[in-house]
mmCIF file of C-alpha atoms in Angstrom:
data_model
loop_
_atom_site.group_PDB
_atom_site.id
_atom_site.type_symbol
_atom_site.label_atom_id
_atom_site.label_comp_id
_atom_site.label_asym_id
_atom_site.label_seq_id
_atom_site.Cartn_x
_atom_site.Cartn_y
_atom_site.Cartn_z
ATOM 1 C CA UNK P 1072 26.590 -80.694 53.644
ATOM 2 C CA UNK P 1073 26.511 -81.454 56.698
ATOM 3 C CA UNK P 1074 24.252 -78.785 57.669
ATOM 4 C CA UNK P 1075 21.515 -80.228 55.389
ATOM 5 C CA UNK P 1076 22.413 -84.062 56.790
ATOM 6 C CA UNK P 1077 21.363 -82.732 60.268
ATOM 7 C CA UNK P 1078 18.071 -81.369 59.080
ATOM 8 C CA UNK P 1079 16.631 -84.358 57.669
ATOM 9 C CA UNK P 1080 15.169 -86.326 60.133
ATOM 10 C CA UNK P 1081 13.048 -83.554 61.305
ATOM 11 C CA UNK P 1082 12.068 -83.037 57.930
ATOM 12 C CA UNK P 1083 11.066 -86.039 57.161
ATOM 13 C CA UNK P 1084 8.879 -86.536 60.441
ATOM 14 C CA UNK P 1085 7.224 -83.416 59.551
ATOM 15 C CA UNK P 1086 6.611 -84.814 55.817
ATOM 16 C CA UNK P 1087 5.466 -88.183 57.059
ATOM 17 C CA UNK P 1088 2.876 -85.911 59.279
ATOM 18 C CA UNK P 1089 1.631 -83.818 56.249
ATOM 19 C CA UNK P 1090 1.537 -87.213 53.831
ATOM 20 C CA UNK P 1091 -1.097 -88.227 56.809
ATOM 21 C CA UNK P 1092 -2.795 -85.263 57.119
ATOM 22 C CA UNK P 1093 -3.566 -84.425 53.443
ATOM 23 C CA UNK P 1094 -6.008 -87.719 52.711
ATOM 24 C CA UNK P 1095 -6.990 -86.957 56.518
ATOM 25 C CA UNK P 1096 -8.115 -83.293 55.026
ATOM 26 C CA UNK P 1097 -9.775 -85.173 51.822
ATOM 27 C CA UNK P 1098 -12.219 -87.207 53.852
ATOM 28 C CA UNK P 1099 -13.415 -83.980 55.910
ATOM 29 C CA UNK P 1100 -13.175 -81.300 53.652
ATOM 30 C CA UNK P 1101 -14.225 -78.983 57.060
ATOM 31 C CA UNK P 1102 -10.590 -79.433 58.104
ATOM 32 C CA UNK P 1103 -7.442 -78.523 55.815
ATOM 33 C CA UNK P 1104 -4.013 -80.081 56.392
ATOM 34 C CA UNK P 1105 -2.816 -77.487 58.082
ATOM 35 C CA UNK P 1106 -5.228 -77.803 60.604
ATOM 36 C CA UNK P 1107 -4.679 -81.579 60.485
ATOM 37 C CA UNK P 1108 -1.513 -81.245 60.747
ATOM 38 C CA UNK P 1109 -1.224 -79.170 64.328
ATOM 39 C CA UNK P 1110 -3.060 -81.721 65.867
ATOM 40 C CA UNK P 1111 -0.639 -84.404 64.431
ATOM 41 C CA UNK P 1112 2.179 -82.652 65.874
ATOM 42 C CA UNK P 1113 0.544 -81.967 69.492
ATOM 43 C CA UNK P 1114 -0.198 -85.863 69.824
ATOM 44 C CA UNK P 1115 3.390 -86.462 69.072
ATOM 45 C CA UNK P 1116 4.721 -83.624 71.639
ATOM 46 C CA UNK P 1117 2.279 -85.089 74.400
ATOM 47 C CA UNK P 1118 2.941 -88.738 73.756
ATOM 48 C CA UNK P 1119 6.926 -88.316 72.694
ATOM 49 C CA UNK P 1120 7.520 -85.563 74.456
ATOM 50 C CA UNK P 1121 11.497 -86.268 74.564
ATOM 51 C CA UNK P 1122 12.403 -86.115 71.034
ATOM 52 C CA UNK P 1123 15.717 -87.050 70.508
ATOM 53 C CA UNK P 1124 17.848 -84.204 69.475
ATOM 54 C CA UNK P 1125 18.616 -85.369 66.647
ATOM 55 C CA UNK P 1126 14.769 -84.262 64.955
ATOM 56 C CA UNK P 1127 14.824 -80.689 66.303
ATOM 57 C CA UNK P 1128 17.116 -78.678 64.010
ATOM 58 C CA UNK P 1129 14.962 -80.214 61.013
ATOM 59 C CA UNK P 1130 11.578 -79.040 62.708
ATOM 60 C CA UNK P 1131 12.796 -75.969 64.070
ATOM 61 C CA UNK P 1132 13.792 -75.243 60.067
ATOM 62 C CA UNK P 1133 10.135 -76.846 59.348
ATOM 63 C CA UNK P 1134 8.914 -73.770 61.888
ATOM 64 C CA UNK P 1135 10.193 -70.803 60.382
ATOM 65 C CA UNK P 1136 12.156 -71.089 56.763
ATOM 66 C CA UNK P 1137 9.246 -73.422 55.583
ATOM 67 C CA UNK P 1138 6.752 -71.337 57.223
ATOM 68 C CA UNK P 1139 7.803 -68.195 55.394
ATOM 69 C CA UNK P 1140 8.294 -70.201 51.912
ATOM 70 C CA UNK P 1141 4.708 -71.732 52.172
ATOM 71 C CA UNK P 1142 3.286 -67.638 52.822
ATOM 72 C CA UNK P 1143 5.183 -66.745 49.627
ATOM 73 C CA UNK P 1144 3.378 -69.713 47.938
ATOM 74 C CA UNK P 1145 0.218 -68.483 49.213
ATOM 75 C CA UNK P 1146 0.788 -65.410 47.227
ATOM 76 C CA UNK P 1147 0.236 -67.081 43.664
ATOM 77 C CA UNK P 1148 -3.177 -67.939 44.757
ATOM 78 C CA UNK P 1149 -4.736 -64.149 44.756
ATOM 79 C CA UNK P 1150 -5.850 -62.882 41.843
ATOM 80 C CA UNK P 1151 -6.284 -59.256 42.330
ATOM 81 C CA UNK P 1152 -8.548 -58.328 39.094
ATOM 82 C CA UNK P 1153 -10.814 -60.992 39.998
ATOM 83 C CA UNK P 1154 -11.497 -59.858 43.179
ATOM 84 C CA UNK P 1155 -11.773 -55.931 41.793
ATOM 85 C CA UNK P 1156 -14.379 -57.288 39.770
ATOM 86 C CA UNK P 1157 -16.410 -57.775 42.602
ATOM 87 C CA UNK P 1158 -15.659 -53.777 43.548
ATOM 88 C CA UNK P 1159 -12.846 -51.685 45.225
ATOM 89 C CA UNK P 1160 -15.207 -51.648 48.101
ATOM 90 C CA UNK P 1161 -13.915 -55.370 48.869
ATOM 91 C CA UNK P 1162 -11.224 -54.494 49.597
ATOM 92 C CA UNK P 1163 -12.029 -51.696 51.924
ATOM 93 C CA UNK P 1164 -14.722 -54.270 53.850
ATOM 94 C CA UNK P 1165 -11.695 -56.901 53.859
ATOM 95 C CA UNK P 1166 -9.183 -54.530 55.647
ATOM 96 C CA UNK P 1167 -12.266 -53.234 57.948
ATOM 97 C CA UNK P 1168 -12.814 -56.582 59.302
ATOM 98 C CA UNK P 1169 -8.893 -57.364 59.144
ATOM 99 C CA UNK P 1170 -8.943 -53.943 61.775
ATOM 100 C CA UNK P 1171 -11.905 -54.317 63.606
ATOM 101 C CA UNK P 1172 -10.660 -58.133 64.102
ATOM 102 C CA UNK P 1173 -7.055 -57.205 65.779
ATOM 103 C CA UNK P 1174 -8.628 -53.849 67.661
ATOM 104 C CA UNK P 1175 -11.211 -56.023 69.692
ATOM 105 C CA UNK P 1176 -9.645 -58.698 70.114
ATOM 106 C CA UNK P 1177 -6.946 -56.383 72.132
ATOM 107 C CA UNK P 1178 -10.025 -54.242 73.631
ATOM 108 C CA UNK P 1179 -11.629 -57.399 75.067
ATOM 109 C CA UNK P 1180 -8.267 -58.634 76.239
ATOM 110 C CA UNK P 1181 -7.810 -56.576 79.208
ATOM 111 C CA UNK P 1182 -11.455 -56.444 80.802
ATOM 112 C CA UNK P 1183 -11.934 -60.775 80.070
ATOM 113 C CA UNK P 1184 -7.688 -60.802 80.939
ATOM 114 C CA UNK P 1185 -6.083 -62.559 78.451
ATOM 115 C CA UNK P 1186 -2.815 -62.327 77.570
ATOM 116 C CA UNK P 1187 -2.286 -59.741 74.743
ATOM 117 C CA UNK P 1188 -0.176 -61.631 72.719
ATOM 118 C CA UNK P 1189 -2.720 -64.111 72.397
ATOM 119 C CA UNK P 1190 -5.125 -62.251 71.725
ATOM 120 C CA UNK P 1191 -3.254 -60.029 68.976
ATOM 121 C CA UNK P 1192 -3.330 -64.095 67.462
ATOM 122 C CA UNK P 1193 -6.703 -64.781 68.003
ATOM 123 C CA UNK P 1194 -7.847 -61.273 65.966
ATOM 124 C CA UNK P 1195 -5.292 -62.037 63.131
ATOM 125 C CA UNK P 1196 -6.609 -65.583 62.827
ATOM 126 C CA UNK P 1197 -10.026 -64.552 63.035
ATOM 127 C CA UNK P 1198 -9.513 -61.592 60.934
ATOM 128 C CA UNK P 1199 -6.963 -62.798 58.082
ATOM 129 C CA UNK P 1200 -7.235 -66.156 57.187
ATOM 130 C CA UNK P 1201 -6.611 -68.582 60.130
ATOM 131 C CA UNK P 1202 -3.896 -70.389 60.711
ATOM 132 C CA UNK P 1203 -1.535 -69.450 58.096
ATOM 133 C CA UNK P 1204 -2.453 -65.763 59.352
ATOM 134 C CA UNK P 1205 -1.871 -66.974 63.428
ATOM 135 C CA UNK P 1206 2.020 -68.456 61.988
ATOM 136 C CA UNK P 1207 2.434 -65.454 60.257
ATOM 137 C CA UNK P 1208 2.123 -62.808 62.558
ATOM 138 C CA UNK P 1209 3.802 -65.084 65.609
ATOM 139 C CA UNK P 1210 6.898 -65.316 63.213
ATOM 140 C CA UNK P 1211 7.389 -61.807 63.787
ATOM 141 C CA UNK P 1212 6.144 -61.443 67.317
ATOM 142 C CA UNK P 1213 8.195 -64.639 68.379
ATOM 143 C CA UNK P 1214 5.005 -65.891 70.257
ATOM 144 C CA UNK P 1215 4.642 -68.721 72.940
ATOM 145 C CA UNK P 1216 4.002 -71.840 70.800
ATOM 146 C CA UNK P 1217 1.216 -72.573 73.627
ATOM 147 C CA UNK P 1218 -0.300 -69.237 72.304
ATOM 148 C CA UNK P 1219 0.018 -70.369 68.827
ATOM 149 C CA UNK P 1220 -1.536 -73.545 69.105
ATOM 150 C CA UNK P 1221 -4.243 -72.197 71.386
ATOM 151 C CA UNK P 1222 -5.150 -69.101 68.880
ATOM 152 C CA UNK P 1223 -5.579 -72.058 65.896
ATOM 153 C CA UNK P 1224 -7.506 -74.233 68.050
ATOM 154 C CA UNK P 1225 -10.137 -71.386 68.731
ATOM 155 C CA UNK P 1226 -9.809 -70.838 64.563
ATOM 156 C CA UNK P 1227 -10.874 -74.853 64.063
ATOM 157 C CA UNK P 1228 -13.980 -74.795 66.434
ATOM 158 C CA UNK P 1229 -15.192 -70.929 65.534
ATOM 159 C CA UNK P 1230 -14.665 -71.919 61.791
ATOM 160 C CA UNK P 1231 -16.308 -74.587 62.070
ATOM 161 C CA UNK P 1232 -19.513 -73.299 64.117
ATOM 162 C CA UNK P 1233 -19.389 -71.108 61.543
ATOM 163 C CA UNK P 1234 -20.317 -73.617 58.333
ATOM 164 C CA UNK P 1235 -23.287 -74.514 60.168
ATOM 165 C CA UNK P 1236 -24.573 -70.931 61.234
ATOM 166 C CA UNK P 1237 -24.005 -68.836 57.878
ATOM 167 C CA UNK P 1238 -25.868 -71.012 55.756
ATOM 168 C CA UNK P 1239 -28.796 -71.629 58.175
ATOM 169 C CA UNK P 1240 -28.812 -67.774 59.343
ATOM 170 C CA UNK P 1241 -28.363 -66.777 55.547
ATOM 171 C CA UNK P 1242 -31.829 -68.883 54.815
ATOM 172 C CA UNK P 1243 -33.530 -67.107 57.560
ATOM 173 C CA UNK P 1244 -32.779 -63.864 56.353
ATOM 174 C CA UNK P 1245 -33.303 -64.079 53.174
ATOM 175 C CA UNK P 1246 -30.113 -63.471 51.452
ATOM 176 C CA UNK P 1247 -29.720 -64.237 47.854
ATOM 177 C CA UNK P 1248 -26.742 -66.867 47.072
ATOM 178 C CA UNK P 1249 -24.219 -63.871 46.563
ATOM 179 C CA UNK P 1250 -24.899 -62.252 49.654
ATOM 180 C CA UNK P 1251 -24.518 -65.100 51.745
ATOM 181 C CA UNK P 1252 -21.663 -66.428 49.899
ATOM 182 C CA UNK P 1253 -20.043 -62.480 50.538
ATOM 183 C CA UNK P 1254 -20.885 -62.835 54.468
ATOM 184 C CA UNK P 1255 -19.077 -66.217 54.723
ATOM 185 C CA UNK P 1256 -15.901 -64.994 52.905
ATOM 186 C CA UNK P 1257 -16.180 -62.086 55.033
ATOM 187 C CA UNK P 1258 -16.436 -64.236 58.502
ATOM 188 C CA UNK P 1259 -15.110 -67.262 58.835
ATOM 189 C CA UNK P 1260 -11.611 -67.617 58.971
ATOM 190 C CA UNK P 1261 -10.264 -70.577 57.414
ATOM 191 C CA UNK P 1262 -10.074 -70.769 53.544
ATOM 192 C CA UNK P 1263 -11.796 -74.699 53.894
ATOM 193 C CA UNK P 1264 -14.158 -73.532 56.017
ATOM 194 C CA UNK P 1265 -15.141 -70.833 53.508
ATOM 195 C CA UNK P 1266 -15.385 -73.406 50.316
ATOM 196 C CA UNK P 1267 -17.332 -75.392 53.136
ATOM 197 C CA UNK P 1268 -19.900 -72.909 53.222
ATOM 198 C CA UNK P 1269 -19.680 -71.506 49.352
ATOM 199 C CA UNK P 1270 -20.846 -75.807 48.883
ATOM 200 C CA UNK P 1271 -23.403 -75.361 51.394
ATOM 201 C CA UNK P 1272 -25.231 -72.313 49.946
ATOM 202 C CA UNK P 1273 -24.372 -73.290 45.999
ATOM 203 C CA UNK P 1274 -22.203 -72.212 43.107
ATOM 204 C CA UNK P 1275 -22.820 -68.488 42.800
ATOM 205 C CA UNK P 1276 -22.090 -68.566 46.688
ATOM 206 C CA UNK P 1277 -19.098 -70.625 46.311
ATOM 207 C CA UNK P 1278 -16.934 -68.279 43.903
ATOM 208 C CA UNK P 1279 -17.696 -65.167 45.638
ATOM 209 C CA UNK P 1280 -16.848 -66.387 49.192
ATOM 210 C CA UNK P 1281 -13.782 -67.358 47.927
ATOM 211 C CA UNK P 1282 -12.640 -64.293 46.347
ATOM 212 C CA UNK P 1283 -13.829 -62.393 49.167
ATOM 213 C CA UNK P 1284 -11.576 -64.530 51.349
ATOM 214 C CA UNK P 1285 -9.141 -63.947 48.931
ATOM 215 C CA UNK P 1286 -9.090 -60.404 49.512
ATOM 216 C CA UNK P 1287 -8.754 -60.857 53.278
ATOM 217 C CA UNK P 1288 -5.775 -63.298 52.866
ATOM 218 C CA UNK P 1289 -4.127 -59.774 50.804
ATOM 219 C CA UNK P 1290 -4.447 -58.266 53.899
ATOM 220 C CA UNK P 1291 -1.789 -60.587 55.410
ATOM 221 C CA UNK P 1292 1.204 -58.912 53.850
ATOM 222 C CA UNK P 1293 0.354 -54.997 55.268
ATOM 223 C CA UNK P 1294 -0.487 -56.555 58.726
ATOM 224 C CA UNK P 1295 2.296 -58.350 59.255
ATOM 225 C CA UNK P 1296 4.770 -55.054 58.450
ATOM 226 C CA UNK P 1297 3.037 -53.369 60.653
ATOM 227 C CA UNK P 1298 3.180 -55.528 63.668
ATOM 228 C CA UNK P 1299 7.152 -56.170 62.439
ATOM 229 C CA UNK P 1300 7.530 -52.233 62.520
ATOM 230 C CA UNK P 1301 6.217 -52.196 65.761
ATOM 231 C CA UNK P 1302 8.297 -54.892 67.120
ATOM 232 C CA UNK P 1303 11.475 -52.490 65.229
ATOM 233 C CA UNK P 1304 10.444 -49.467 67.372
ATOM 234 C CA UNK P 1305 10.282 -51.001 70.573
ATOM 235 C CA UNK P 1306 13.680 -52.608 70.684
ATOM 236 C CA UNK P 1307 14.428 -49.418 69.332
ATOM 237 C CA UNK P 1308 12.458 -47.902 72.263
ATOM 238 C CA UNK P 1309 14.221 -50.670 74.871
ATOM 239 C CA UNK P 1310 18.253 -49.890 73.530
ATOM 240 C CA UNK P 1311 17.273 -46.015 74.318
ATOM 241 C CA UNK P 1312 16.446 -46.707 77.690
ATOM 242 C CA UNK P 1313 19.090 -49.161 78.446
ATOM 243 C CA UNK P 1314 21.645 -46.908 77.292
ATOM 244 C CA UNK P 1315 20.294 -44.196 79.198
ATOM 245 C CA UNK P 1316 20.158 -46.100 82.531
ATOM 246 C CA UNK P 1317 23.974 -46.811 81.490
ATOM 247 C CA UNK P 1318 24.652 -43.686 81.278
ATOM 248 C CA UNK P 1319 23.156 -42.656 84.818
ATOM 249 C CA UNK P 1320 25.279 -45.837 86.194
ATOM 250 C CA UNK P 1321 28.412 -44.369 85.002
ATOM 251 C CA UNK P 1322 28.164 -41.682 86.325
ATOM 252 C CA UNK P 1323 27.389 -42.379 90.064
ATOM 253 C CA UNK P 1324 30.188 -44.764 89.800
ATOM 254 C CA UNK P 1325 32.363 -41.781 88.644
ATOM 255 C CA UNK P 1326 30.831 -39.969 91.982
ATOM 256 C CA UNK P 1327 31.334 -43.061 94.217
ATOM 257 C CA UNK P 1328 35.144 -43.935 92.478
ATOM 258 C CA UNK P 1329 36.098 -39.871 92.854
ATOM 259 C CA UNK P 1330 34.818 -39.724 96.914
ATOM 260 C CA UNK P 1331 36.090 -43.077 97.385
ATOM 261 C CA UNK P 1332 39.727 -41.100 96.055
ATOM 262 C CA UNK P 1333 39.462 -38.716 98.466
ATOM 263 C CA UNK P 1334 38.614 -41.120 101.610
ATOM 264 C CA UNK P 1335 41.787 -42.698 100.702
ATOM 265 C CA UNK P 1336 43.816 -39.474 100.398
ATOM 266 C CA UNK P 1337 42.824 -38.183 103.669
ATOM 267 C CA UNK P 1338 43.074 -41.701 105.085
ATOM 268 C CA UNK P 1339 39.260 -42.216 106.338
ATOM 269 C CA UNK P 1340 37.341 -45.305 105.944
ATOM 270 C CA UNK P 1341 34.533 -45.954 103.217
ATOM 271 C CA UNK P 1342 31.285 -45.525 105.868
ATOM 272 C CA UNK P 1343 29.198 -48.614 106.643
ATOM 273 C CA UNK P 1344 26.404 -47.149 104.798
ATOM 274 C CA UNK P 1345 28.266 -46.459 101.436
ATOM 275 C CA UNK P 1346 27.408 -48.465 98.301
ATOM 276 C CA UNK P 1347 29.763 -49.790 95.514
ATOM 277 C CA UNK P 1348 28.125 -49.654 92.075
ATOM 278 C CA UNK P 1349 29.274 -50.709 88.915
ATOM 279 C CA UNK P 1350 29.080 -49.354 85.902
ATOM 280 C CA UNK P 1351 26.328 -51.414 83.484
ATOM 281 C CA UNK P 1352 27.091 -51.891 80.040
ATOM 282 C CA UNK P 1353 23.956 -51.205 77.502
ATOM 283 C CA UNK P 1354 23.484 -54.121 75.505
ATOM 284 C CA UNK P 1355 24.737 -54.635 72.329
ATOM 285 C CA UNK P 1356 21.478 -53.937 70.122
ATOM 286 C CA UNK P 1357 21.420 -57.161 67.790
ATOM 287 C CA UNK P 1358 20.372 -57.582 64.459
ATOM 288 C CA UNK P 1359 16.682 -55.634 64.280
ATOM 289 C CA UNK P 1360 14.092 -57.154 62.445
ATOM 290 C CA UNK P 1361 13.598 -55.250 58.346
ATOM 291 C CA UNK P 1362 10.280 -52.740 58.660
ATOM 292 C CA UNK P 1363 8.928 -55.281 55.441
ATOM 293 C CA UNK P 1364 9.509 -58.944 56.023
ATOM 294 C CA UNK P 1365 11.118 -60.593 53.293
ATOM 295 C CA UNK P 1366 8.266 -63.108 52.823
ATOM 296 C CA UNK P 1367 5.793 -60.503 53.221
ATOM 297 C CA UNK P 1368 8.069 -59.224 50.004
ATOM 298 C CA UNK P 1369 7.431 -62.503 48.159
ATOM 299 C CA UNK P 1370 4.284 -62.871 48.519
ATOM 300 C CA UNK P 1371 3.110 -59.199 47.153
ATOM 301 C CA UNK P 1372 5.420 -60.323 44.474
ATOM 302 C CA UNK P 1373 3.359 -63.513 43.901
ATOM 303 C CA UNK P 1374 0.176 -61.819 44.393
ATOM 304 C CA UNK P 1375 1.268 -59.821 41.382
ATOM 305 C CA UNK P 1376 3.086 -62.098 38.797
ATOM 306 C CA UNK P 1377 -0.556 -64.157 39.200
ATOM 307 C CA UNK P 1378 -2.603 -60.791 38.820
ATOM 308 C CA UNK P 1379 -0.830 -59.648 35.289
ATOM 309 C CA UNK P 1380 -0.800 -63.179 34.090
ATOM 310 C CA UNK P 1381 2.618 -64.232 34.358
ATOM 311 C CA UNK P 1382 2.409 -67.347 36.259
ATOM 312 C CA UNK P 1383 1.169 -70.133 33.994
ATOM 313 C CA UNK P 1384 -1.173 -72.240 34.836
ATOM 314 C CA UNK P 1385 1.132 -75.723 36.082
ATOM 315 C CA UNK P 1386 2.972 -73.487 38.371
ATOM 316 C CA UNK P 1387 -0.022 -71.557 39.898
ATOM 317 C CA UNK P 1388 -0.802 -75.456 40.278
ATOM 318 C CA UNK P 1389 2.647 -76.385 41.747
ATOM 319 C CA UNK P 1390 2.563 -73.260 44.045
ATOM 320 C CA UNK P 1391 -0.390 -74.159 45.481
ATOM 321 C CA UNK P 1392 1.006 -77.862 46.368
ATOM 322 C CA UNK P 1393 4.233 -76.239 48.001
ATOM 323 C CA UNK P 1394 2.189 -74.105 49.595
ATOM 324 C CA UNK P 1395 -0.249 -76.616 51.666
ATOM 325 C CA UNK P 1396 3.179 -78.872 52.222
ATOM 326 C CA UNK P 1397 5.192 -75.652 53.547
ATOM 327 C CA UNK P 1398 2.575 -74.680 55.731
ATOM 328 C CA UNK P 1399 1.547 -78.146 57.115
ATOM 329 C CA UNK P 1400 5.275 -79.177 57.630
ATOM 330 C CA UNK P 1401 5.072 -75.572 59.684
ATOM 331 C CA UNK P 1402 2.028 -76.175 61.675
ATOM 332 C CA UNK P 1403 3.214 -79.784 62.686
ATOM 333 C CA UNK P 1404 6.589 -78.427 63.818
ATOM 334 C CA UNK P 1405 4.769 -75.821 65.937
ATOM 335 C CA UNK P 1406 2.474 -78.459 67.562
ATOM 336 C CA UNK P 1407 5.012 -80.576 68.554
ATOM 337 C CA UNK P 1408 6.152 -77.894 70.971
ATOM 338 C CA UNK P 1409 2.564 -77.154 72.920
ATOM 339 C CA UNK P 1410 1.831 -78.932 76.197
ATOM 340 C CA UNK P 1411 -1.614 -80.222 77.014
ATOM 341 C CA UNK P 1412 -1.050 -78.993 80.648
ATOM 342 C CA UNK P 1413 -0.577 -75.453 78.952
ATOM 343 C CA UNK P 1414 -3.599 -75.783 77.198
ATOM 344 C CA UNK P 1415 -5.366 -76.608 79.986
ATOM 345 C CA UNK P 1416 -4.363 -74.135 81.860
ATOM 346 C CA UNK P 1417 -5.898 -71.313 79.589
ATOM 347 C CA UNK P 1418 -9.331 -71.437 80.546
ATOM 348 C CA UNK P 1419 -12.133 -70.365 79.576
ATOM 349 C CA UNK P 1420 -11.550 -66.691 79.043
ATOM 350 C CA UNK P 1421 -9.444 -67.100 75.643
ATOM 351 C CA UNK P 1422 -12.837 -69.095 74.445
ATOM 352 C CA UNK P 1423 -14.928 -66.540 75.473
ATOM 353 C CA UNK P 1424 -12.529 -63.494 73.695
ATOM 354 C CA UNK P 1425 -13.153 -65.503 70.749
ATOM 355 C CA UNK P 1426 -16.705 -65.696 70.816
ATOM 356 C CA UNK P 1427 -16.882 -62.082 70.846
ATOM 357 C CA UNK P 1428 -14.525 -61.542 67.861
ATOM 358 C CA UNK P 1429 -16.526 -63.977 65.964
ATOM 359 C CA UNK P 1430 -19.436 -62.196 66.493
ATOM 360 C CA UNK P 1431 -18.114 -58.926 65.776
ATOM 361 C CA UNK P 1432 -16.449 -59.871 62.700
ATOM 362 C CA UNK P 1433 -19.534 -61.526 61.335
ATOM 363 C CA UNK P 1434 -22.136 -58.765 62.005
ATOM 364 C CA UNK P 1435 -19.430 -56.557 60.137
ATOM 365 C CA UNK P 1436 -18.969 -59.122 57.192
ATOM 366 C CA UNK P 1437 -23.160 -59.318 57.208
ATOM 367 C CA UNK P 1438 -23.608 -55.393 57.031
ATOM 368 C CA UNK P 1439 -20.598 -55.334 54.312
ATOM 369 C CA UNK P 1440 -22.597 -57.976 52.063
ATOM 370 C CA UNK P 1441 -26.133 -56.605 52.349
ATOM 371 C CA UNK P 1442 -24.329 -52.719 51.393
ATOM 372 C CA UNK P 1443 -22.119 -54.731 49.012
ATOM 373 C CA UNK P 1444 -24.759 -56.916 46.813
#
């Protein structure tokens, strides 16, 4: 009981914040609450930045459990058969640009030096399905919240460049409604931002861009159990070496402790160059993070109650609610930890790695479409 008193006033801050953002997110369709709802908490961390204690075990449980229930959500929201109607090859474009996304992203990192951790956040936002895909992924990798916040900022102002170019660029080529509504489902990386574009171009457009999103936001589950395997092999990786360098310690203490034994016995001195060393103990190798997250497990079990029909239709409806308040409760928790002076401090580099990915990933979505349709 008291456990869940202590968590309420952070809860209900972060509720307050998504109550604000959702009509905020019904005005400007261009923005969803989630997006909203970041900025909400950044004001609040800049302009309150001493929070009493009091709100932080609620948000930090807004930040992670609620994260992970809101991704589970998510799951009822994918319809597999509908998006095989489109063609297998959907899927195989979908985890293309999902790949191609993360891989350049890290390529450009190192020559325009950013951070690798950000950018392996900036290609899963720009490659998934934005910011639910950026709090995703940094739930496993335990990322810098100024990373976080960064990666969705670059997600907001490439998705939204994005609602203006696709629909112009589409008209210029030539594309029939489905092909242009399969390039901006392909690449553009928020699921608003998508509809945004499917209402630009017209109906046909609309319901193909979002089942082609759909089939990116599939690709959420298999990324993020890779990048927790990773993480699993190199604390794996980290206890070996530890335990090897332990091992070396021991034993030159064993050398130093048996010659120091023998200086005694014969009565001599330690000399003034001789070193005591310790032995160091390997660390105790905590608890390692499961190969499959377990909301990575409910959402591919989601995903597939929807697909055979099992879900009726009032809780595919209710799921979808949880889901925006989970994830905006999330977002606003992780905001409220990001300095502007952090911000600031990126640069321009970070901006300019994400230009490039949104480039790449859209001339990759545009060849998919014109092969695809």
């Amino acid at each position: 009981m008291n456990r869940l008193t202590s968590l309420l006033p952070g809860l209900a801050v972060a509720a307050v914040a998504t109550a604000v953002a959702w009509p905020i997110s019904m005005l400007a369709p261009v923005l969803s609450p989630l997006l909203v709802a970041i900025v909400l908490g950044i004001l609040l961390g800049n302009l309150v930045p001493n929070l009493p204690e009091a709100f932080m075990p609620g948000l930090n449980f807004a930040a992670k459990p609620l994260l992970r229930l809101g991704i589970v959500a998510l799951g009822a929201q994918v319809v597999l058969g509908d998006i095989l109607d489109l063609g297998w090859l959907v899927l195989v474009l979908a985890a293309v640009i999902v790949a191609v996304g993360i891989l350049s992203a890290l390529a450009l990192a190192g020559p325009l030096k950013v951070d690798r951790p950000l950018a392996v956040l900036i290609g899963s936002g720009f490659g998934i399905c934005g910011a639910a895909a950026v709090a995703g992924v940094e739930s496993t990798l335990k990322s810098k919240k100024e990373d976080v916040a960064a990666a969705i900022g670059l997600v907001v102002l490439f998705g939204t460049l994005m609602i203006a170019i696709v629909p112009g660029l589409s008209t210029a080529l030539g594309l029939s409604p489905e092909a242009a509504g399969m390039w901006g489902g392909a690449a553009t990386h928020e699921v608003a931002q998508v509809v945004a574009i499917g209402g630009i171009i017209g109906p046909a457009a609309l319901e193909i861009a979002v089942l082609v999103k759909l089939a990116r936001v599939i690709m959420l589950a298999p990324t993020v159990a890779v990048f927790s395997y990773a993480v699993r092999r190199s604390e794996d990786r980290a206890v070996e070496n530890s335990g090897t360098e332990a091992a070396g310690a021991a034993e030159t203490s064993a050398r130093a402790g048996s010659a120091a034994g023998s200086a005694a016995a014969s009565g001599s001195e330690p000399t003034a160059g001789s070193v005591s060393t310790t032995t160091k103990q390997a660390p105790a190798q905590g608890k390692r993070p499961p190969i499959v997250p377990l909301f990575v497990v409910g959402f591919l079990v989601m995903a597939a109650l929807r697909t055979f029909g099992l879900l009726p239709e009032f809780a595919v409806t209710g799921l979808s609610w949880i889901q925006t308040v989970c994830l905006a409760m999330a977002m606003f928790a992780l905001g409220r930890g990001v300095q502007w002076r952090s911000l600031r401090n990126l640069g321009a580099r970070p901006i300019a790695l994400a230009a490039l990915v949104t480039i790449i990933v859209a001339l990759i979505a545009l060849g998919g479409a014109l092969l695809l349709t």
